[in-house]
PDB file of C-alpha atoms in Angstrom:
ATOM      1  CA  LYS A  14      74.996  94.527  87.323  1.00  0.00           C
ATOM      2  CA  ALA A  15      73.186  91.200  87.186  1.00  0.00           C
ATOM      3  CA  GLY A  16      70.114  91.020  84.987  1.00  0.00           C
ATOM      4  CA  VAL A  17      66.644  89.780  85.776  1.00  0.00           C
ATOM      5  CA  THR A  18      66.669  86.140  86.739  1.00  0.00           C
ATOM      6  CA  GLN A  19      63.774  83.736  86.613  1.00  0.00           C
ATOM      7  CA  THR A  20      63.523  80.277  88.096  1.00  0.00           C
ATOM      8  CA  PRO A  21      62.906  77.657  87.035  1.00  0.00           C
ATOM      9  CA  ARG A  22      63.567  78.043  83.314  1.00  0.00           C
ATOM     10  CA  TYR A  23      61.453  75.053  82.351  1.00  0.00           C
ATOM     11  CA  LEU A  24      58.588  73.359  84.108  1.00  0.00           C
ATOM     12  CA  ILE A  25      56.212  70.539  83.268  1.00  0.00           C
ATOM     13  CA  LYS A  26      53.021  70.172  85.288  1.00  0.00           C
ATOM     14  CA  THR A  27      49.787  68.265  84.937  1.00  0.00           C
ATOM     15  CA  ARG A  28      46.281  69.688  84.838  1.00  0.00           C
ATOM     16  CA  GLY A  29      44.894  70.585  88.231  1.00  0.00           C
ATOM     17  CA  GLN A  30      48.259  71.156  89.858  1.00  0.00           C
ATOM     18  CA  GLN A  31      49.551  74.492  90.990  1.00  0.00           C
ATOM     19  CA  VAL A  32      52.845  76.173  90.201  1.00  0.00           C
ATOM     20  CA  THR A  33      54.972  78.988  91.611  1.00  0.00           C
ATOM     21  CA  LEU A  34      57.408  80.937  89.483  1.00  0.00           C
ATOM     22  CA  SER A  35      60.098  83.192  90.863  1.00  0.00           C
ATOM     23  CA  CYS A  36      61.640  86.412  89.608  1.00  0.00           C
ATOM     24  CA  SER A  37      64.601  88.357  90.963  1.00  0.00           C
ATOM     25  CA  PRO A  38      64.752  91.896  89.550  1.00  0.00           C
ATOM     26  CA  ILE A  39      67.803  93.971  88.809  1.00  0.00           C
ATOM     27  CA  SER A  40      69.277  95.396  91.995  1.00  0.00           C
ATOM     28  CA  GLY A  41      67.602  98.705  92.824  1.00  0.00           C
ATOM     29  CA  HIS A  42      64.530  98.070  90.679  1.00  0.00           C
ATOM     30  CA  ARG A  43      61.293  98.285  92.636  1.00  0.00           C
ATOM     31  CA  SER A  44      58.744  97.563  89.935  1.00  0.00           C
ATOM     32  CA  VAL A  45      58.174  94.017  88.715  1.00  0.00           C
ATOM     33  CA  SER A  46      55.735  93.059  85.980  1.00  0.00           C
ATOM     34  CA  TRP A  47      54.640  89.641  84.764  1.00  0.00           C
ATOM     35  CA  TYR A  48      53.561  88.690  81.260  1.00  0.00           C
ATOM     36  CA  GLN A  49      52.232  85.566  79.599  1.00  0.00           C
ATOM     37  CA  GLN A  50      53.430  84.911  76.055  1.00  0.00           C
ATOM     38  CA  THR A  51      51.725  82.409  73.775  1.00  0.00           C
ATOM     39  CA  PRO A  52      51.805  82.004  69.977  1.00  0.00           C
ATOM     40  CA  GLY A  53      48.099  82.714  69.706  1.00  0.00           C
ATOM     41  CA  GLN A  54      47.660  85.604  72.153  1.00  0.00           C
ATOM     42  CA  GLY A  55      51.086  87.209  72.059  1.00  0.00           C
ATOM     43  CA  LEU A  56      52.312  89.115  75.096  1.00  0.00           C
ATOM     44  CA  GLN A  57      49.623  89.614  77.686  1.00  0.00           C
ATOM     45  CA  PHE A  58      50.057  91.625  80.859  1.00  0.00           C
ATOM     46  CA  LEU A  59      49.359  89.748  84.080  1.00  0.00           C
ATOM     47  CA  PHE A  60      50.148  92.184  86.881  1.00  0.00           C
ATOM     48  CA  GLU A  61      52.630  94.731  88.147  1.00  0.00           C
ATOM     49  CA  TYR A  62      54.019  95.170  91.634  1.00  0.00           C
ATOM     50  CA  PHE A  63      55.737  98.163  93.124  1.00  0.00           C
ATOM     51  CA  SER A  64      57.073  98.234  96.665  1.00  0.00           C
ATOM     52  CA  GLU A  65      55.136  95.093  97.580  1.00  0.00           C
ATOM     53  CA  THR A  66      51.819  96.492  96.301  1.00  0.00           C
ATOM     54  CA  GLN A  67      49.955  95.304  93.246  1.00  0.00           C
ATOM     55  CA  ARG A  68      49.500  98.488  91.204  1.00  0.00           C
ATOM     56  CA  ASN A  69      47.953  97.090  88.081  1.00  0.00           C
ATOM     57  CA  LYS A  70      46.331  93.866  86.976  1.00  0.00           C
ATOM     58  CA  GLY A  71      45.557  92.399  83.574  1.00  0.00           C
ATOM     59  CA  ASN A  72      42.500  90.478  82.519  1.00  0.00           C
ATOM     60  CA  PHE A  73      43.314  87.057  83.897  1.00  0.00           C
ATOM     61  CA  PRO A  74      41.238  84.802  86.165  1.00  0.00           C
ATOM     62  CA  GLY A  75      41.811  84.690  89.901  1.00  0.00           C
ATOM     63  CA  ARG A  76      43.807  81.473  89.506  1.00  0.00           C
ATOM     64  CA  PHE A  77      46.702  83.758  88.624  1.00  0.00           C
ATOM     65  CA  SER A  78      48.147  85.583  91.599  1.00  0.00           C
ATOM     66  CA  GLY A  79      51.382  87.156  92.612  1.00  0.00           C
ATOM     67  CA  ARG A  80      53.263  88.874  95.351  1.00  0.00           C
ATOM     68  CA  GLN A  81      56.352  90.930  95.899  1.00  0.00           C
ATOM     69  CA  PHE A  82      58.684  90.753  98.835  1.00  0.00           C
ATOM     70  CA  SER A  83      60.500  93.550 100.641  1.00  0.00           C
ATOM     71  CA  ASN A  84      63.672  92.858  98.631  1.00  0.00           C
ATOM     72  CA  SER A  85      61.604  93.347  95.421  1.00  0.00           C
ATOM     73  CA  ARG A  86      61.771  89.696  94.466  1.00  0.00           C
ATOM     74  CA  SER A  87      58.459  88.502  93.108  1.00  0.00           C
ATOM     75  CA  GLU A  88      56.585  85.271  92.726  1.00  0.00           C
ATOM     76  CA  MET A  89      53.580  84.378  90.689  1.00  0.00           C
ATOM     77  CA  ASN A  90      51.326  81.441  91.360  1.00  0.00           C
ATOM     78  CA  VAL A  91      48.902  79.640  89.114  1.00  0.00           C
ATOM     79  CA  SER A  92      46.456  77.287  90.770  1.00  0.00           C
ATOM     80  CA  THR A  93      44.365  74.549  89.192  1.00  0.00           C
ATOM     81  CA  LEU A  94      46.420  74.498  86.021  1.00  0.00           C
ATOM     82  CA  GLU A  95      44.704  74.173  82.656  1.00  0.00           C
ATOM     83  CA  LEU A  96      46.162  73.090  79.321  1.00  0.00           C
ATOM     84  CA  GLY A  97      45.765  76.661  78.091  1.00  0.00           C
ATOM     85  CA  ASP A  98      48.154  77.908  80.754  1.00  0.00           C
ATOM     86  CA  SER A  99      51.050  76.444  78.788  1.00  0.00           C
ATOM     87  CA  ALA A 100      53.121  79.486  77.884  1.00  0.00           C
ATOM     88  CA  LEU A 101      56.321  81.405  78.349  1.00  0.00           C
ATOM     89  CA  TYR A 102      56.020  83.530  81.494  1.00  0.00           C
ATOM     90  CA  LEU A 103      58.157  86.618  81.417  1.00  0.00           C
ATOM     91  CA  CYS A 104      59.122  88.810  84.300  1.00  0.00           C
ATOM     92  CA  ALA A 105      60.349  92.366  83.805  1.00  0.00           C
ATOM     93  CA  SER A 106      61.767  94.868  86.250  1.00  0.00           C
ATOM     94  CA  SER A 107      61.958  98.626  86.142  1.00  0.00           C
ATOM     95  CA  LEU A 108      63.299 101.415  88.313  1.00  0.00           C
ATOM     96  CA  ASP A 109      59.829 102.634  89.110  1.00  0.00           C
ATOM     97  CA  ALA A 110      56.314 102.614  87.781  1.00  0.00           C
ATOM     98  CA  SER A 111      56.205 106.053  86.203  1.00  0.00           C
ATOM     99  CA  GLY A 112      56.073 104.641  82.692  1.00  0.00           C
ATOM    100  CA  SER A 113      59.131 106.428  81.312  1.00  0.00           C
ATOM    101  CA  TYR A 114      61.517 103.818  82.562  1.00  0.00           C
ATOM    102  CA  GLU A 115      62.141 100.872  80.315  1.00  0.00           C
ATOM    103  CA  GLN A 116      61.498  97.357  81.496  1.00  0.00           C
ATOM    104  CA  TYR A 117      64.267  94.787  81.609  1.00  0.00           C
ATOM    105  CA  PHE A 118      63.143  91.267  80.903  1.00  0.00           C
ATOM    106  CA  GLY A 119      64.279  87.951  82.250  1.00  0.00           C
ATOM    107  CA  PRO A 120      64.707  84.892  80.017  1.00  0.00           C
ATOM    108  CA  GLY A 121      61.316  83.539  81.035  1.00  0.00           C
ATOM    109  CA  THR A 122      59.949  80.333  82.476  1.00  0.00           C
ATOM    110  CA  ARG A 123      58.476  77.947  79.945  1.00  0.00           C
ATOM    111  CA  LEU A 124      55.542  76.152  81.524  1.00  0.00           C
ATOM    112  CA  THR A 125      54.074  73.093  79.878  1.00  0.00           C
ATOM    113  CA  VAL A 126      50.805  71.708  81.220  1.00  0.00           C
ATOM    114  CA  THR A 127      49.940  68.141  80.227  1.00  0.00           C
TER     115      THR A 127
ATOM    116  CA  ALA B  26      43.477 102.600  77.669  1.00  0.00           C
ATOM    117  CA  GLN B  27      46.475 102.889  75.405  1.00  0.00           C
ATOM    118  CA  SER B  28      47.135 100.362  72.656  1.00  0.00           C
ATOM    119  CA  VAL B  29      49.585  99.490  69.922  1.00  0.00           C
ATOM    120  CA  THR B  30      49.067  98.084  66.438  1.00  0.00           C
ATOM    121  CA  GLN B  31      51.922  96.549  64.534  1.00  0.00           C
ATOM    122  CA  LEU B  32      51.255  96.328  60.825  1.00  0.00           C
ATOM    123  CA  GLY B  33      52.476  93.064  59.358  1.00  0.00           C
ATOM    124  CA  SER B  34      53.035  89.980  61.472  1.00  0.00           C
ATOM    125  CA  HIS B  35      55.833  88.868  59.144  1.00  0.00           C
ATOM    126  CA  VAL B  36      58.347  90.968  57.233  1.00  0.00           C
ATOM    127  CA  SER B  37      61.009  89.511  54.959  1.00  0.00           C
ATOM    128  CA  VAL B  38      63.962  91.466  53.583  1.00  0.00           C
ATOM    129  CA  SER B  39      67.193  90.642  51.827  1.00  0.00           C
ATOM    130  CA  GLU B  40      70.496  91.101  53.591  1.00  0.00           C
ATOM    131  CA  GLY B  41      71.644  94.691  53.057  1.00  0.00           C
ATOM    132  CA  ALA B  42      68.132  95.990  52.357  1.00  0.00           C
ATOM    133  CA  LEU B  43      66.210  98.564  54.362  1.00  0.00           C
ATOM    134  CA  VAL B  44      64.261  97.293  57.349  1.00  0.00           C
ATOM    135  CA  LEU B  45      60.953  99.027  58.101  1.00  0.00           C
ATOM    136  CA  LEU B  46      58.697  97.743  60.871  1.00  0.00           C
ATOM    137  CA  ARG B  47      55.491  99.666  61.402  1.00  0.00           C
ATOM    138  CA  CYS B  48      53.892 100.618  64.691  1.00  0.00           C
ATOM    139  CA  ASN B  49      50.878 102.830  65.365  1.00  0.00           C
ATOM    140  CA  TYR B  50      49.741 103.718  68.844  1.00  0.00           C
ATOM    141  CA  SER B  51      46.672 105.027  70.572  1.00  0.00           C
ATOM    142  CA  SER B  52      46.863 106.997  73.797  1.00  0.00           C
ATOM    143  CA  SER B  53      44.817 109.729  75.410  1.00  0.00           C
ATOM    144  CA  VAL B  54      47.901 111.248  77.034  1.00  0.00           C
ATOM    145  CA  PRO B  55      51.456 111.731  75.747  1.00  0.00           C
ATOM    146  CA  PRO B  56      52.894 108.230  75.686  1.00  0.00           C
ATOM    147  CA  TYR B  57      56.243 106.680  76.215  1.00  0.00           C
ATOM    148  CA  LEU B  58      57.077 104.347  73.326  1.00  0.00           C
ATOM    149  CA  PHE B  59      59.476 101.455  73.106  1.00  0.00           C
ATOM    150  CA  TRP B  60      60.796  98.885  70.667  1.00  0.00           C
ATOM    151  CA  TYR B  61      61.960  95.514  71.949  1.00  0.00           C
ATOM    152  CA  VAL B  62      63.554  92.562  70.175  1.00  0.00           C
ATOM    153  CA  GLN B  63      63.173  88.912  71.117  1.00  0.00           C
ATOM    154  CA  TYR B  64      65.476  86.177  69.901  1.00  0.00           C
ATOM    155  CA  PRO B  65      64.348  82.536  70.111  1.00  0.00           C
ATOM    156  CA  ASN B  66      64.048  81.172  73.645  1.00  0.00           C
ATOM    157  CA  GLN B  67      65.031  84.489  75.189  1.00  0.00           C
ATOM    158  CA  GLY B  68      63.340  87.368  76.925  1.00  0.00           C
ATOM    159  CA  LEU B  69      62.803  90.779  75.371  1.00  0.00           C
ATOM    160  CA  GLN B  70      65.690  93.195  74.923  1.00  0.00           C
ATOM    161  CA  LEU B  71      65.209  96.939  74.670  1.00  0.00           C
ATOM    162  CA  LEU B  72      66.191  98.431  71.307  1.00  0.00           C
ATOM    163  CA  LEU B  73      65.191 102.025  71.932  1.00  0.00           C
ATOM    164  CA  LYS B  74      62.689 104.257  73.683  1.00  0.00           C
ATOM    165  CA  TYR B  75      60.924 107.553  73.101  1.00  0.00           C
ATOM    166  CA  THR B  76      60.297 109.794  76.103  1.00  0.00           C
ATOM    167  CA  SER B  77      59.578 113.130  74.348  1.00  0.00           C
ATOM    168  CA  ALA B  78      63.159 114.422  74.372  1.00  0.00           C
ATOM    169  CA  ALA B  79      63.676 113.996  70.605  1.00  0.00           C
ATOM    170  CA  THR B  80      61.413 112.683  67.868  1.00  0.00           C
ATOM    171  CA  LEU B  81      64.179 110.680  66.171  1.00  0.00           C
ATOM    172  CA  VAL B  82      65.475 108.049  68.526  1.00  0.00           C
ATOM    173  CA  LYS B  83      68.597 106.013  67.907  1.00  0.00           C
ATOM    174  CA  GLY B  84      68.937 102.598  69.460  1.00  0.00           C
ATOM    175  CA  ILE B  85      71.268  99.665  69.562  1.00  0.00           C
ATOM    176  CA  ASN B  86      72.402  97.557  66.594  1.00  0.00           C
ATOM    177  CA  GLY B  87      71.881 100.425  64.121  1.00  0.00           C
ATOM    178  CA  PHE B  88      68.122 100.720  64.626  1.00  0.00           C
ATOM    179  CA  GLU B  89      66.265 103.994  64.910  1.00  0.00           C
ATOM    180  CA  ALA B  90      62.644 105.087  65.170  1.00  0.00           C
ATOM    181  CA  GLU B  91      60.822 108.325  64.514  1.00  0.00           C
ATOM    182  CA  PHE B  92      57.918 109.547  66.619  1.00  0.00           C
ATOM    183  CA  LYS B  93      55.253 111.221  64.472  1.00  0.00           C
ATOM    184  CA  LYS B  94      52.468 112.610  66.588  1.00  0.00           C
ATOM    185  CA  SER B  95      50.306 113.628  63.618  1.00  0.00           C
ATOM    186  CA  GLU B  96      50.369 110.054  62.337  1.00  0.00           C
ATOM    187  CA  THR B  97      50.415 108.413  65.800  1.00  0.00           C
ATOM    188  CA  SER B  98      53.266 106.297  64.516  1.00  0.00           C
ATOM    189  CA  PHE B  99      56.602 105.062  65.806  1.00  0.00           C
ATOM    190  CA  HIS B 100      58.085 103.033  62.963  1.00  0.00           C
ATOM    191  CA  LEU B 101      61.383 101.187  63.396  1.00  0.00           C
ATOM    192  CA  THR B 102      64.018 101.341  60.665  1.00  0.00           C
ATOM    193  CA  LYS B 103      67.501 100.107  59.898  1.00  0.00           C
ATOM    194  CA  PRO B 104      69.296 101.124  56.690  1.00  0.00           C
ATOM    195  CA  SER B 105      70.923  97.759  56.011  1.00  0.00           C
ATOM    196  CA  ALA B 106      69.658  94.432  57.320  1.00  0.00           C
ATOM    197  CA  HIS B 107      72.035  91.850  58.702  1.00  0.00           C
ATOM    198  CA  MET B 108      71.374  88.149  59.125  1.00  0.00           C
ATOM    199  CA  SER B 109      71.648  88.584  62.885  1.00  0.00           C
ATOM    200  CA  ASP B 110      68.624  90.941  62.821  1.00  0.00           C
ATOM    201  CA  ALA B 111      66.290  87.993  62.257  1.00  0.00           C
ATOM    202  CA  ALA B 112      64.058  87.975  65.336  1.00  0.00           C
ATOM    203  CA  GLU B 113      60.670  89.090  66.592  1.00  0.00           C
ATOM    204  CA  TYR B 114      60.152  92.764  67.256  1.00  0.00           C
ATOM    205  CA  PHE B 115      57.634  94.294  69.627  1.00  0.00           C
ATOM    206  CA  CYS B 116      56.422  97.854  69.847  1.00  0.00           C
ATOM    207  CA  ALA B 117      55.107  98.962  73.243  1.00  0.00           C
ATOM    208  CA  VAL B 118      53.319 101.990  74.668  1.00  0.00           C
ATOM    209  CA  SER B 119      53.473 102.916  78.333  1.00  0.00           C
ATOM    210  CA  VAL B 120      51.335 105.252  80.396  1.00  0.00           C
ATOM    211  CA  ILE B 121      52.019 105.509  84.137  1.00  0.00           C
ATOM    212  CA  ASN B 122      52.495 101.895  85.249  1.00  0.00           C
ATOM    213  CA  ASP B 123      50.708 100.199  82.375  1.00  0.00           C
ATOM    214  CA  MET B 124      52.761  98.971  79.424  1.00  0.00           C
ATOM    215  CA  ARG B 125      50.950  97.454  76.434  1.00  0.00           C
ATOM    216  CA  PHE B 126      52.679  95.483  73.702  1.00  0.00           C
ATOM    217  CA  GLY B 127      51.826  95.009  70.066  1.00  0.00           C
ATOM    218  CA  ALA B 128      51.352  91.547  68.603  1.00  0.00           C
ATOM    219  CA  GLY B 129      54.879  91.493  67.274  1.00  0.00           C
ATOM    220  CA  THR B 130      56.500  91.376  63.827  1.00  0.00           C
ATOM    221  CA  ARG B 131      58.713  88.499  62.863  1.00  0.00           C
ATOM    222  CA  LEU B 132      61.603  89.695  60.706  1.00  0.00           C
ATOM    223  CA  THR B 133      63.239  87.253  58.312  1.00  0.00           C
ATOM    224  CA  VAL B 134      66.495  88.190  56.575  1.00  0.00           C
ATOM    225  CA  LYS B 135      67.305  86.362  53.350  1.00  0.00           C
ATOM    226  CA  PRO B 136      70.921  85.931  52.255  1.00  0.00           C
TER     227      PRO B 136
END
């Protein structure tokens, strides 16, 4: 079974631009979560989608948004990029959102904002 | 909300020595607990998980963790460290659809 895939793997953007990251979960997984990982803040939860509905959201500004499609693929968008948005963005999928199911992580998208 | 505290941001052991990575959790309801490992430039990989079936959980690569409710702990151990164990390790607690990660512990293995 193919793992979680994220595209692109690397991205360089300038301040003020917007960016869209894509995540394809493991086949059959309906829950997709997004995380931001930085050296200073560690792993921070962005949001979680289940069956196209946002079920949970972390403490990030409205510039960060996401969506999930009917095939469970998910995208996240960051508008008006800031230097502090430079990070590794990780996507994780799970069978469902009950909490007992482990999350499977993709390799991440490394975003650099200049 | 639930939370996780990992004691020690850096742990260094000699090859062949015991590995002990500490994790304490806080949760108002019975939690699900996980340990993940992250190698450089990769995503997180599940090592093991606790879902209340057994307090001693065995995972991949020789790792195991023991759930101790009285101490609210879920420490990760491995009897003998290998050079390939050098990585960053994350403890996580999950309630319903909300998973929270600890800050991580970077494990260094000296030859």
